[in-house]
Short mmCIF file of C-alpha atoms in Angstrom, two decimals:
data_model
loop_
_atom_site.label_atom_id
_atom_site.label_comp_id
_atom_site.label_asym_id
_atom_site.label_seq_id
_atom_site.Cartn_x
_atom_site.Cartn_y
_atom_site.Cartn_z
CA UNK A 1 20.95 13.74 -47.94
CA UNK A 2 17.57 14.76 -46.52
CA UNK A 3 15.79 17.86 -47.73
CA UNK A 4 17.32 21.09 -46.36
CA UNK A 5 16.00 22.36 -43.06
CA UNK A 6 17.13 25.72 -41.78
CA UNK A 7 17.92 26.55 -38.18
CA UNK A 8 15.62 29.57 -38.41
CA UNK A 9 12.51 27.66 -39.44
CA UNK A 10 9.46 29.09 -37.65
CA UNK A 11 8.35 27.07 -34.61
CA UNK A 12 5.24 25.01 -34.86
CA UNK A 13 2.19 26.52 -33.26
CA UNK A 14 1.52 25.70 -29.60
CA UNK A 15 -1.17 23.12 -28.86
CA UNK A 16 -4.51 24.17 -27.48
CA UNK A 17 -4.06 24.82 -23.76
CA UNK A 18 -7.40 23.31 -22.75
CA UNK A 19 -6.50 20.04 -24.55
CA UNK A 20 -3.19 19.83 -22.70
CA UNK A 21 -4.89 20.66 -19.39
CA UNK A 22 -7.33 17.80 -20.00
CA UNK A 23 -4.44 15.40 -20.65
CA UNK A 24 -2.72 16.58 -17.46
CA UNK A 25 -5.89 15.95 -15.46
CA UNK A 26 -6.16 12.44 -16.89
CA UNK A 27 -2.53 11.82 -16.01
CA UNK A 28 -3.14 12.95 -12.44
CA UNK A 29 -6.11 10.62 -12.12
CA UNK A 30 -4.06 7.75 -13.48
CA UNK A 31 -1.27 8.55 -11.04
CA UNK A 32 -3.72 8.59 -8.14
CA UNK A 33 -5.13 5.25 -9.18
CA UNK A 34 -1.61 3.85 -9.52
CA UNK A 35 -0.78 5.01 -5.99
CA UNK A 36 -3.77 3.00 -4.73
CA UNK A 37 -2.48 -0.08 -6.60
CA UNK A 38 1.00 0.45 -5.10
CA UNK A 39 -0.44 0.63 -1.59
CA UNK A 40 -2.44 -2.57 -2.13
CA UNK A 41 0.63 -4.33 -3.51
CA UNK A 42 2.80 -3.13 -0.63
CA UNK A 43 0.22 -4.33 1.89
CA UNK A 44 -0.20 -7.73 0.24
CA UNK A 45 0.93 -10.69 2.37
CA UNK A 46 4.20 -12.24 1.35
CA UNK A 47 7.82 -11.74 2.16
CA UNK A 48 10.77 -10.50 0.16
CA UNK A 49 11.15 -13.95 -1.40
CA UNK A 50 7.71 -13.82 -3.05
CA UNK A 51 8.63 -13.57 -6.75
CA UNK A 52 5.14 -12.59 -7.89
CA UNK A 53 4.92 -9.71 -5.40
CA UNK A 54 8.41 -8.49 -6.39
CA UNK A 55 7.34 -8.49 -10.02
CA UNK A 56 4.11 -6.61 -9.25
CA UNK A 57 5.94 -3.99 -7.18
CA UNK A 58 8.59 -3.53 -9.88
CA UNK A 59 5.87 -3.00 -12.48
CA UNK A 60 4.25 -0.37 -10.25
CA UNK A 61 7.54 1.48 -9.85
CA UNK A 62 8.12 1.45 -13.60
CA UNK A 63 4.61 2.75 -14.23
CA UNK A 64 5.23 5.54 -11.68
CA UNK A 65 8.33 6.67 -13.57
CA UNK A 66 6.52 6.62 -16.89
CA UNK A 67 3.49 8.53 -15.59
CA UNK A 68 5.75 11.07 -13.87
CA UNK A 69 7.63 11.62 -17.10
CA UNK A 70 4.37 11.98 -19.04
CA UNK A 71 3.08 14.50 -16.55
CA UNK A 72 6.28 16.50 -16.67
CA UNK A 73 6.30 16.64 -20.45
CA UNK A 74 2.68 17.72 -20.58
CA UNK A 75 3.41 20.42 -18.01
CA UNK A 76 6.24 21.73 -20.18
CA UNK A 77 3.96 21.65 -23.17
CA UNK A 78 1.36 23.70 -21.28
CA UNK A 79 3.70 26.25 -19.73
CA UNK A 80 5.87 26.85 -22.77
CA UNK A 81 9.29 28.58 -22.62
CA UNK A 82 9.71 30.97 -19.67
CA UNK A 83 10.77 34.49 -20.53
CA UNK A 84 13.88 34.32 -18.34
CA UNK A 85 15.14 31.00 -19.76
CA UNK A 86 18.69 31.36 -21.09
CA UNK A 87 18.05 29.37 -24.29
CA UNK A 88 18.31 31.39 -27.54
CA UNK A 89 15.56 32.07 -30.02
CA UNK A 90 17.31 29.79 -32.48
CA UNK A 91 17.19 26.92 -30.01
CA UNK A 92 13.49 27.61 -29.42
CA UNK A 93 12.93 27.45 -33.15
CA UNK A 94 14.84 24.19 -33.49
CA UNK A 95 12.82 22.68 -30.63
CA UNK A 96 9.69 23.30 -32.65
CA UNK A 97 11.03 21.80 -35.89
CA UNK A 98 12.40 18.48 -34.66
CA UNK A 99 11.78 15.97 -37.47
CA UNK A 100 10.82 12.99 -35.31
CA UNK A 101 7.87 12.81 -32.93
CA UNK A 102 10.03 11.56 -30.07
CA UNK A 103 12.66 14.23 -30.75
CA UNK A 104 10.07 17.00 -30.76
CA UNK A 105 8.57 15.87 -27.49
CA UNK A 106 11.90 15.72 -25.76
CA UNK A 107 13.03 18.97 -27.31
CA UNK A 108 10.00 20.68 -25.87
CA UNK A 109 10.72 19.06 -22.52
CA UNK A 110 14.33 20.25 -22.58
CA UNK A 111 13.42 23.81 -23.40
CA UNK A 112 10.62 24.05 -20.83
CA UNK A 113 10.52 25.35 -17.30
CA UNK A 114 10.57 23.49 -14.01
CA UNK A 115 6.80 23.83 -13.83
CA UNK A 116 6.68 20.47 -15.55
CA UNK A 117 7.74 18.83 -12.33
CA UNK A 118 4.47 19.97 -10.86
CA UNK A 119 2.47 18.11 -13.50
CA UNK A 120 3.09 14.62 -12.09
CA UNK A 121 1.66 12.92 -9.06
CA UNK A 122 -1.16 15.39 -8.41
CA UNK A 123 1.05 17.46 -6.09
CA UNK A 124 1.67 20.35 -8.48
CA UNK A 125 -0.03 23.72 -8.43
CA UNK A 126 -2.40 24.76 -11.20
CA UNK A 127 -2.51 27.88 -13.25
CA UNK A 128 0.50 29.87 -14.35
CA UNK A 129 2.68 29.46 -11.30
CA UNK A 130 6.28 28.56 -12.06
CA UNK A 131 8.95 27.06 -9.90
CA UNK A 132 12.03 27.82 -11.96
CA UNK A 133 14.31 24.83 -12.43
CA UNK A 134 12.45 21.74 -11.20
CA UNK A 135 13.19 18.06 -11.16
CA UNK A 136 12.69 17.70 -14.91
CA UNK A 137 15.48 20.14 -15.78
CA UNK A 138 17.87 18.17 -13.63
CA UNK A 139 17.19 15.19 -15.92
CA UNK A 140 16.88 16.73 -19.41
CA UNK A 141 19.36 19.06 -21.09
CA UNK A 142 20.22 20.26 -24.55
CA UNK A 143 23.45 20.78 -26.46
CA UNK A 144 24.71 22.15 -29.79
CA UNK A 145 28.00 21.43 -31.46
CA UNK A 146 28.83 24.01 -34.16
CA UNK A 147 30.96 22.52 -36.92
CA UNK A 148 31.89 25.88 -38.38
CA UNK A 149 33.14 27.59 -35.22
CA UNK A 150 33.87 24.54 -33.04
CA UNK A 151 31.72 26.20 -30.42
CA UNK A 152 30.00 23.89 -27.88
CA UNK A 153 26.83 25.08 -26.15
CA UNK A 154 25.39 23.14 -23.21
CA UNK A 155 22.38 24.01 -21.12
CA UNK A 156 22.84 24.28 -17.37
CA UNK A 157 20.85 21.15 -16.75
CA UNK A 158 23.16 19.13 -19.02
CA UNK A 159 26.12 20.10 -16.88
CA UNK A 160 24.24 18.80 -13.86
CA UNK A 161 23.48 15.49 -15.60
CA UNK A 162 27.18 14.99 -16.38
CA UNK A 163 28.29 16.30 -12.98
CA UNK A 164 30.49 18.81 -14.78
CA UNK A 165 31.42 22.35 -13.73
CA UNK A 166 29.97 24.86 -16.22
CA UNK A 167 33.25 26.75 -15.93
CA UNK A 168 34.97 23.84 -17.65
CA UNK A 169 32.71 24.17 -20.67
CA UNK A 170 30.79 21.52 -22.51
CA UNK A 171 32.41 18.40 -23.93
CA UNK A 172 33.32 18.49 -27.59
CA UNK A 173 32.30 15.66 -29.89
CA UNK A 174 35.90 14.43 -29.68
CA UNK A 175 35.90 14.51 -25.85
CA UNK A 176 32.45 13.00 -25.31
CA UNK A 177 33.38 9.37 -26.13
CA UNK A 178 35.98 9.34 -23.33
CA UNK A 179 33.10 9.67 -20.83
CA UNK A 180 31.17 6.78 -22.39
CA UNK A 181 31.40 3.08 -21.55
CA UNK A 182 33.75 1.34 -23.97
CA UNK A 183 31.04 -1.01 -25.24
CA UNK A 184 28.69 1.94 -25.81
CA UNK A 185 31.18 4.10 -27.67
CA UNK A 186 30.29 2.55 -31.10
CA UNK A 187 26.67 3.53 -30.47
CA UNK A 188 27.61 7.16 -29.91
CA UNK A 189 30.04 7.19 -32.83
CA UNK A 190 27.41 5.74 -35.14
CA UNK A 191 24.81 8.35 -34.12
CA UNK A 192 27.18 11.27 -34.57
CA UNK A 193 28.34 9.95 -37.97
CA UNK A 194 24.76 9.46 -39.15
CA UNK A 195 23.92 12.99 -38.15
CA UNK A 196 26.97 14.87 -39.40
CA UNK A 197 27.73 12.87 -42.56
CA UNK A 198 24.35 11.60 -43.69
CA UNK A 199 22.15 14.31 -42.19
CA UNK A 200 20.00 11.81 -40.33
CA UNK A 201 18.18 12.49 -37.07
CA UNK A 202 19.61 10.52 -34.15
CA UNK A 203 17.94 8.61 -31.35
CA UNK A 204 19.81 6.25 -29.04
CA UNK A 205 21.22 5.55 -25.58
CA UNK A 206 24.60 5.17 -23.99
CA UNK A 207 26.07 5.10 -20.50
CA UNK A 208 28.51 7.69 -19.15
CA UNK A 209 30.79 7.60 -16.11
CA UNK A 210 30.97 10.96 -14.43
CA UNK A 211 34.01 12.34 -12.67
CA UNK A 212 32.47 11.31 -9.32
CA UNK A 213 32.26 7.72 -10.68
CA UNK A 214 28.46 7.84 -10.85
CA UNK A 215 27.13 5.94 -13.85
CA UNK A 216 24.22 7.49 -15.73
CA UNK A 217 22.23 6.20 -18.71
CA UNK A 218 21.69 8.94 -21.28
CA UNK A 219 19.12 9.01 -24.04
CA UNK A 220 20.20 11.26 -26.87
CA UNK A 221 17.81 12.53 -29.55
CA UNK A 222 18.80 15.19 -32.06
CA UNK A 223 19.15 16.35 -35.63
CA UNK A 224 21.52 18.15 -37.94
CA UNK A 225 21.11 21.90 -38.35
CA UNK A 226 21.52 22.78 -42.00
CA UNK A 227 22.87 25.95 -43.54
CA UNK A 228 21.27 27.73 -46.48
CA UNK A 229 23.11 25.45 -48.91
CA UNK A 230 21.81 22.29 -47.30
CA UNK A 231 25.07 21.40 -45.62
CA UNK A 232 25.36 20.42 -41.98
CA UNK A 233 26.33 23.47 -39.94
CA UNK A 234 25.91 21.99 -36.46
CA UNK A 235 24.36 19.16 -34.51
CA UNK A 236 21.72 19.86 -31.92
CA UNK A 237 20.45 17.30 -29.43
CA UNK A 238 18.41 16.71 -26.33
CA UNK A 239 20.12 14.49 -23.73
CA UNK A 240 17.94 12.93 -21.10
CA UNK A 241 19.01 11.10 -17.96
CA UNK A 242 16.93 7.89 -18.03
CA UNK A 243 18.91 6.02 -15.36
CA UNK A 244 16.00 5.65 -12.94
CA UNK A 245 13.63 4.58 -15.70
CA UNK A 246 16.04 1.93 -16.97
CA UNK A 247 16.65 0.70 -13.44
CA UNK A 248 12.91 0.25 -13.00
CA UNK A 249 12.65 -1.57 -16.33
CA UNK A 250 15.53 -3.79 -15.36
CA UNK A 251 13.89 -4.56 -12.04
CA UNK A 252 10.72 -5.55 -13.88
CA UNK A 253 12.67 -7.82 -16.23
CA UNK A 254 14.65 -9.45 -13.44
CA UNK A 255 11.60 -9.99 -11.21
CA UNK A 256 9.61 -11.30 -14.18
CA UNK A 257 12.42 -13.71 -15.08
CA UNK A 258 12.59 -14.84 -11.46
CA UNK A 259 8.83 -15.37 -11.38
CA UNK A 260 8.90 -17.35 -14.62
CA UNK A 261 11.78 -19.46 -13.30
CA UNK A 262 9.86 -20.22 -10.14
CA UNK A 263 6.77 -21.02 -12.16
CA UNK A 264 8.76 -23.48 -14.25
CA UNK A 265 10.11 -25.07 -11.10
CA UNK A 266 6.59 -25.24 -9.66
CA UNK A 267 5.23 -26.89 -12.83
CA UNK A 268 8.06 -29.43 -12.78
CA UNK A 269 7.55 -30.15 -9.09
CA UNK A 270 3.82 -30.54 -9.61
CA UNK A 271 4.36 -33.01 -12.44
CA UNK A 272 6.79 -35.01 -10.31
CA UNK A 273 4.40 -34.93 -7.36
CA UNK A 274 1.50 -36.15 -9.51
CA UNK A 275 3.63 -38.91 -11.01
CA UNK A 276 4.83 -39.98 -7.56
CA UNK A 277 1.30 -40.12 -6.19
CA UNK A 278 -0.06 -41.97 -9.20
CA UNK A 279 2.76 -44.50 -8.90
CA UNK A 280 1.98 -45.50 -5.31
CA UNK A 281 -1.80 -45.12 -4.96
CA UNK A 282 -3.84 -48.24 -5.76
CA UNK A 283 -3.94 -48.80 -9.52
CA UNK A 284 -7.62 -49.73 -9.57
CA UNK A 285 -10.20 -47.33 -10.90
CA UNK A 286 -13.93 -47.73 -10.46
CA UNK A 287 -15.10 -50.38 -7.99
CA UNK A 288 -13.21 -53.22 -6.38
CA UNK A 289 -14.15 -56.26 -4.27
CA UNK A 290 -11.81 -57.54 -1.54
CA UNK A 291 -10.95 -60.25 -0.71
CA UNK A 292 -11.16 -61.22 -4.34
CA UNK A 293 -10.79 -64.95 -3.87
CA UNK A 294 -8.01 -65.16 -6.44
CA UNK A 295 -5.31 -63.38 -4.49
CA UNK A 296 -3.26 -65.13 -1.81
CA UNK A 297 -3.81 -68.90 -1.61
CA UNK A 298 -6.69 -69.59 0.74
CA UNK A 299 -7.34 -65.89 1.23
CA UNK A 300 -10.91 -65.87 -0.05
CA UNK A 301 -13.70 -65.39 2.47
CA UNK A 302 -14.91 -68.48 4.23
CA UNK A 303 -18.42 -69.72 3.68
CA UNK A 304 -20.85 -67.14 4.95
CA UNK A 305 -18.22 -64.37 4.86
CA UNK A 306 -18.95 -60.89 3.54
CA UNK A 307 -16.42 -59.18 1.28
CA UNK A 308 -16.13 -55.41 0.81
CA UNK A 309 -17.15 -53.54 -2.33
CA UNK A 310 -14.82 -50.55 -2.60
CA UNK A 311 -14.42 -47.24 -4.45
CA UNK A 312 -12.20 -44.23 -3.85
CA UNK A 313 -11.47 -40.79 -5.23
CA UNK A 314 -9.04 -37.85 -4.82
CA UNK A 315 -10.47 -34.32 -4.82
CA UNK A 316 -7.99 -31.60 -5.87
CA UNK A 317 -7.13 -28.46 -3.95
CA UNK A 318 -8.81 -25.14 -4.75
CA UNK A 319 -5.91 -24.01 -6.95
CA UNK A 320 -5.37 -27.46 -8.44
CA UNK A 321 -1.57 -27.17 -8.13
CA UNK A 322 -1.04 -27.90 -4.42
CA UNK A 323 -0.38 -31.63 -4.59
CA UNK A 324 -0.13 -32.90 -1.05
CA UNK A 325 0.63 -36.15 0.71
CA UNK A 326 -2.95 -37.44 1.01
CA UNK A 327 -3.58 -41.13 0.28
CA UNK A 328 -6.16 -43.87 0.28
CA UNK A 329 -5.43 -47.59 0.15
CA UNK A 330 -7.14 -50.94 0.11
CA UNK A 331 -5.11 -54.13 0.05
CA UNK A 332 -5.88 -57.84 0.27
CA UNK A 333 -3.83 -59.45 3.10
CA UNK A 334 -2.46 -63.02 3.15
CA UNK A 335 -4.90 -64.16 5.84
CA UNK A 336 -7.97 -63.05 3.89
CA UNK A 337 -8.48 -59.78 5.70
CA UNK A 338 -8.64 -56.43 3.89
CA UNK A 339 -6.44 -53.45 4.79
CA UNK A 340 -8.17 -50.03 4.65
CA UNK A 341 -6.26 -46.82 5.22
CA UNK A 342 -6.45 -43.11 4.52
CA UNK A 343 -4.15 -40.33 5.68
CA UNK A 344 -2.13 -37.30 4.80
CA UNK A 345 1.17 -35.57 5.53
CA UNK A 346 1.56 -31.90 6.19
CA UNK A 347 3.09 -29.94 3.31
CA UNK A 348 2.85 -30.01 -0.46
CA UNK A 349 4.90 -30.96 -3.49
CA UNK A 350 7.45 -33.62 -4.16
CA UNK A 351 8.63 -33.87 -0.54
CA UNK A 352 5.09 -34.55 0.70
CA UNK A 353 4.31 -37.13 -1.99
CA UNK A 354 7.62 -38.91 -1.47
CA UNK A 355 6.98 -38.99 2.27
CA UNK A 356 3.52 -40.36 1.58
CA UNK A 357 5.02 -43.09 -0.65
CA UNK A 358 7.40 -44.10 2.17
CA UNK A 359 4.63 -44.26 4.75
CA UNK A 360 2.21 -46.10 2.49
CA UNK A 361 4.88 -48.66 1.72
CA UNK A 362 5.53 -49.12 5.44
CA UNK A 363 1.80 -49.50 6.16
CA UNK A 364 1.41 -52.15 3.48
CA UNK A 365 4.53 -54.02 4.54
CA UNK A 366 3.60 -54.16 8.21
CA UNK A 367 -0.02 -55.12 7.43
CA UNK A 368 1.11 -57.96 5.18
CA UNK A 369 3.41 -59.07 8.01
CA UNK A 370 0.33 -59.44 10.24
CA UNK A 371 0.90 -56.44 12.53
CA UNK A 372 -2.34 -55.19 14.13
CA UNK A 373 -3.47 -51.55 13.47
CA UNK A 374 -2.57 -50.19 16.96
CA UNK A 375 0.95 -51.59 16.89
CA UNK A 376 1.28 -50.56 13.24
CA UNK A 377 0.57 -46.92 14.16
CA UNK A 378 3.15 -47.01 16.93
CA UNK A 379 5.83 -48.28 14.55
CA UNK A 380 4.92 -45.64 11.95
CA UNK A 381 5.33 -42.99 14.66
CA UNK A 382 8.80 -44.35 15.45
CA UNK A 383 9.66 -44.33 11.73
CA UNK A 384 8.76 -40.64 11.52
CA UNK A 385 10.71 -39.87 14.69
CA UNK A 386 13.95 -41.15 13.15
CA UNK A 387 13.26 -39.75 9.67
CA UNK A 388 15.68 -37.17 8.27
CA UNK A 389 12.71 -34.99 7.29
CA UNK A 390 10.18 -35.22 10.11
CA UNK A 391 6.58 -34.27 9.46
CA UNK A 392 3.16 -34.62 11.03
CA UNK A 393 0.80 -37.24 9.71
CA UNK A 394 -2.84 -37.95 10.35
CA UNK A 395 -4.04 -41.43 9.46
CA UNK A 396 -6.65 -44.13 9.93
CA UNK A 397 -5.75 -47.77 9.48
CA UNK A 398 -8.21 -50.67 9.72
CA UNK A 399 -8.24 -54.37 8.98
CA UNK A 400 -11.55 -55.98 8.03
CA UNK A 401 -12.19 -59.71 8.49
CA UNK A 402 -14.90 -60.89 6.04
CA UNK A 403 -15.51 -64.11 8.02
CA UNK A 404 -16.63 -62.28 11.15
CA UNK A 405 -17.56 -58.94 9.49
CA UNK A 406 -15.30 -57.29 12.08
CA UNK A 407 -13.30 -54.08 11.58
CA UNK A 408 -10.30 -53.54 13.86
CA UNK A 409 -8.91 -50.05 13.50
CA UNK A 410 -6.68 -47.36 14.96
CA UNK A 411 -6.24 -43.66 14.29
CA UNK A 412 -3.58 -40.98 14.67
CA UNK A 413 -5.10 -37.53 15.12
CA UNK A 414 -7.55 -38.20 12.30
CA UNK A 415 -11.35 -38.11 11.79
CA UNK A 416 -12.99 -41.44 12.60
CA UNK A 417 -14.57 -43.55 9.85
CA UNK A 418 -18.30 -42.94 9.37
CA UNK A 419 -20.71 -45.85 9.51
CA UNK A 420 -23.94 -45.54 7.51
CA UNK A 421 -26.75 -48.01 8.18
CA UNK A 422 -30.45 -47.94 7.23
CA UNK A 423 -30.52 -44.28 6.17
CA UNK A 424 -28.55 -42.82 9.10
CA UNK A 425 -24.87 -42.33 9.84
CA UNK A 426 -22.53 -41.87 12.78
CA UNK A 427 -18.79 -41.65 13.38
CA UNK A 428 -17.19 -44.64 15.06
CA UNK A 429 -15.89 -44.09 18.56
CA UNK A 430 -12.20 -43.21 18.21
CA UNK A 431 -9.49 -45.06 20.15
CA UNK A 432 -6.69 -42.91 21.62
CA UNK A 433 -4.01 -41.75 19.22
CA UNK A 434 -2.08 -38.53 18.48
CA UNK A 435 -0.67 -37.32 15.16
CA UNK A 436 2.17 -39.44 13.89
CA UNK A 437 5.43 -37.61 14.41
CA UNK A 438 4.06 -35.38 17.17
CA UNK A 439 5.72 -37.14 20.08
CA UNK A 440 8.15 -40.02 20.39
CA UNK A 441 7.01 -43.21 22.09
CA UNK A 442 3.28 -42.46 21.74
CA UNK A 443 0.92 -45.39 22.27
CA UNK A 444 -2.00 -46.09 19.95
CA UNK A 445 -5.09 -47.98 21.03
CA UNK A 446 -7.34 -49.86 18.66
CA UNK A 447 -11.09 -50.37 18.51
CA UNK A 448 -13.31 -53.06 17.09
CA UNK A 449 -16.62 -52.69 15.24
CA UNK A 450 -18.90 -55.47 14.00
CA UNK A 451 -20.56 -54.64 10.71
CA UNK A 452 -23.77 -55.86 9.09
CA UNK A 453 -24.45 -56.73 5.46
CA UNK A 454 -25.23 -53.53 3.56
CA UNK A 455 -23.29 -51.29 6.00
CA UNK A 456 -21.34 -48.47 4.42
CA UNK A 457 -18.00 -47.20 5.71
CA UNK A 458 -16.68 -43.79 4.64
CA UNK A 459 -13.02 -43.01 5.38
CA UNK A 460 -11.79 -39.54 4.43
CA UNK A 461 -8.66 -37.46 5.00
CA UNK A 462 -10.51 -34.63 6.76
CA UNK A 463 -9.70 -32.03 4.10
CA UNK A 464 -12.88 -32.36 2.10
CA UNK A 465 -13.79 -29.01 3.65
CA UNK A 466 -11.76 -26.30 5.38
CA UNK A 467 -12.73 -27.72 8.77
CA UNK A 468 -12.60 -31.48 9.35
CA UNK A 469 -15.59 -31.28 11.73
CA UNK A 470 -17.57 -29.49 9.06
CA UNK A 471 -16.75 -32.22 6.55
CA UNK A 472 -17.96 -34.91 8.96
CA UNK A 473 -21.26 -33.11 9.61
CA UNK A 474 -21.89 -32.56 5.92
CA UNK A 475 -21.12 -36.19 5.12
CA UNK A 476 -23.63 -37.34 7.74
CA UNK A 477 -26.34 -35.23 6.09
CA UNK A 478 -25.79 -37.34 2.96
CA UNK A 479 -26.81 -40.51 4.80
CA UNK A 480 -30.16 -41.09 2.98
CA UNK A 481 -28.54 -40.73 -0.44
CA UNK A 482 -25.48 -42.79 0.41
CA UNK A 483 -27.39 -45.73 1.88
CA UNK A 484 -29.78 -45.72 -1.07
CA UNK A 485 -26.95 -45.72 -3.64
CA UNK A 486 -26.56 -48.85 -5.74
CA UNK A 487 -22.75 -49.08 -5.40
CA UNK A 488 -19.75 -47.53 -3.63
CA UNK A 489 -18.83 -45.90 -6.96
CA UNK A 490 -22.17 -44.06 -6.95
CA UNK A 491 -21.48 -43.04 -3.35
CA UNK A 492 -18.13 -41.55 -4.45
CA UNK A 493 -19.93 -39.51 -7.10
CA UNK A 494 -22.39 -38.20 -4.48
CA UNK A 495 -19.51 -37.10 -2.21
CA UNK A 496 -17.58 -35.55 -5.12
CA UNK A 497 -20.64 -33.53 -6.16
CA UNK A 498 -21.23 -32.35 -2.59
CA UNK A 499 -17.64 -31.24 -2.03
CA UNK A 500 -16.41 -30.59 -5.55
CA UNK A 501 -16.60 -26.77 -5.29
CA UNK A 502 -15.33 -26.64 -1.70
CA UNK A 503 -12.30 -24.30 -1.33
CA UNK A 504 -9.61 -26.67 -0.10
CA UNK A 505 -6.04 -25.67 0.66
CA UNK A 506 -4.85 -29.19 -0.20
CA UNK A 507 -6.09 -32.27 -2.00
CA UNK A 508 -8.34 -34.73 -0.15
CA UNK A 509 -9.14 -38.43 -0.44
CA UNK A 510 -12.25 -40.45 0.29
CA UNK A 511 -12.52 -44.26 0.48
CA UNK A 512 -15.91 -45.93 0.60
CA UNK A 513 -16.48 -49.60 1.48
CA UNK A 514 -19.80 -51.46 1.55
CA UNK A 515 -20.28 -54.80 3.22
CA UNK A 516 -21.61 -57.27 0.69
CA UNK A 517 -24.52 -59.51 1.52
CA UNK A 518 -23.80 -62.85 3.20
CA UNK A 519 -22.55 -65.37 0.73
CA UNK A 520 -22.30 -62.79 -2.05
#
């Protein structure tokens, strides 16, 4: 049994008013700042299905409830008990002697005036003005159950919380559980037993169903009132309606769980997208020479032919997690020519990388079958037209013959390859061709370019920079450095350094080919 405490203990002294006023001012400033955050969050782009925005807005609403409650409690603390409040002197004394910090704070809130409602949100009046019963008193009430006389005393605000007519009187400790959810009844029973039998202060929550079928969540904090002999004479408690606060907390939990679930899905999809891209892009790293001479029988360059030295690289998006359908490819063909291609699908994630894998497989298959670049583009367009998941694709496809140093190429709505020679660069003249998947039955022309030993070709997906034209212009400014580089791999490093910090919405690819010297 705890040490005796009498119901007529003197109340603790009131806090310094200027200290409380300072705390109220700080709360108002916080509330004003929170309102600004709420406005920014509400104005942020994103629909109702944006999990991160829902989580942010739910957090703001929860913080609003908590700051409003803090402001109200501080206002009660400042104003004190109004002279016309119906609570008795004994109740006032008990409010000042609550054994727990949380109980004391809520006891003061329950005994206070409606002026507390003016303390939150910066909308309240200052000074000694009172408003009678404000919003706080509709949410916090007090009760006492006398064990000696069986008398039940409820404050008016407690009747409002329970939706009960004051003429019907307060609920006894025997009647109260019938208003409580079945699964919460053991919580209430345990608190009452601890208080009445063991003399312990109580602090817990339960849900009640009012007569109008409205469900409210009630936080109950109280203590036993002891007689002169140390026995429990009555139980006194503050009951606070925390339904809105718990709803806000639940909204935060649910939106946070949704956000985490979506983040897990996004991480899984990113991993799958990366694995899919790594599985289909060329396995070579560093530099490569094609034709290699040890591929298809008789595929090596004829005497006097000039092979291509190759290097390629993928540059990630600004966020690093938007894996798209960009690709680069170089493949030795059966007739000794070399296939060069770059391109990219619209969209991101697994769908884009799987679509890229399908297209890249089709490009390789048709090129190995001997189909020329213009016809190849037309057949890719037809493939996209009949695909179950249509998308738009920009691409460049070329076939280089090392015996004649001739590049035959076609494009589909894509930046032209750049040719660098003797310290200068220029884009090749593009043959006609629209985005793959844009229109059925589109025709694709092809162009031919004769190259010289030492020439450098740069093929890129156009997303090195936000604007494809801007990427082309910036690449051309690198002409002196690129033509002076010792290898295509060094050229790739130069491009990666120039565009590494560029804010890209999607990943980008660059493929660099240099014509080897005659007979090399």
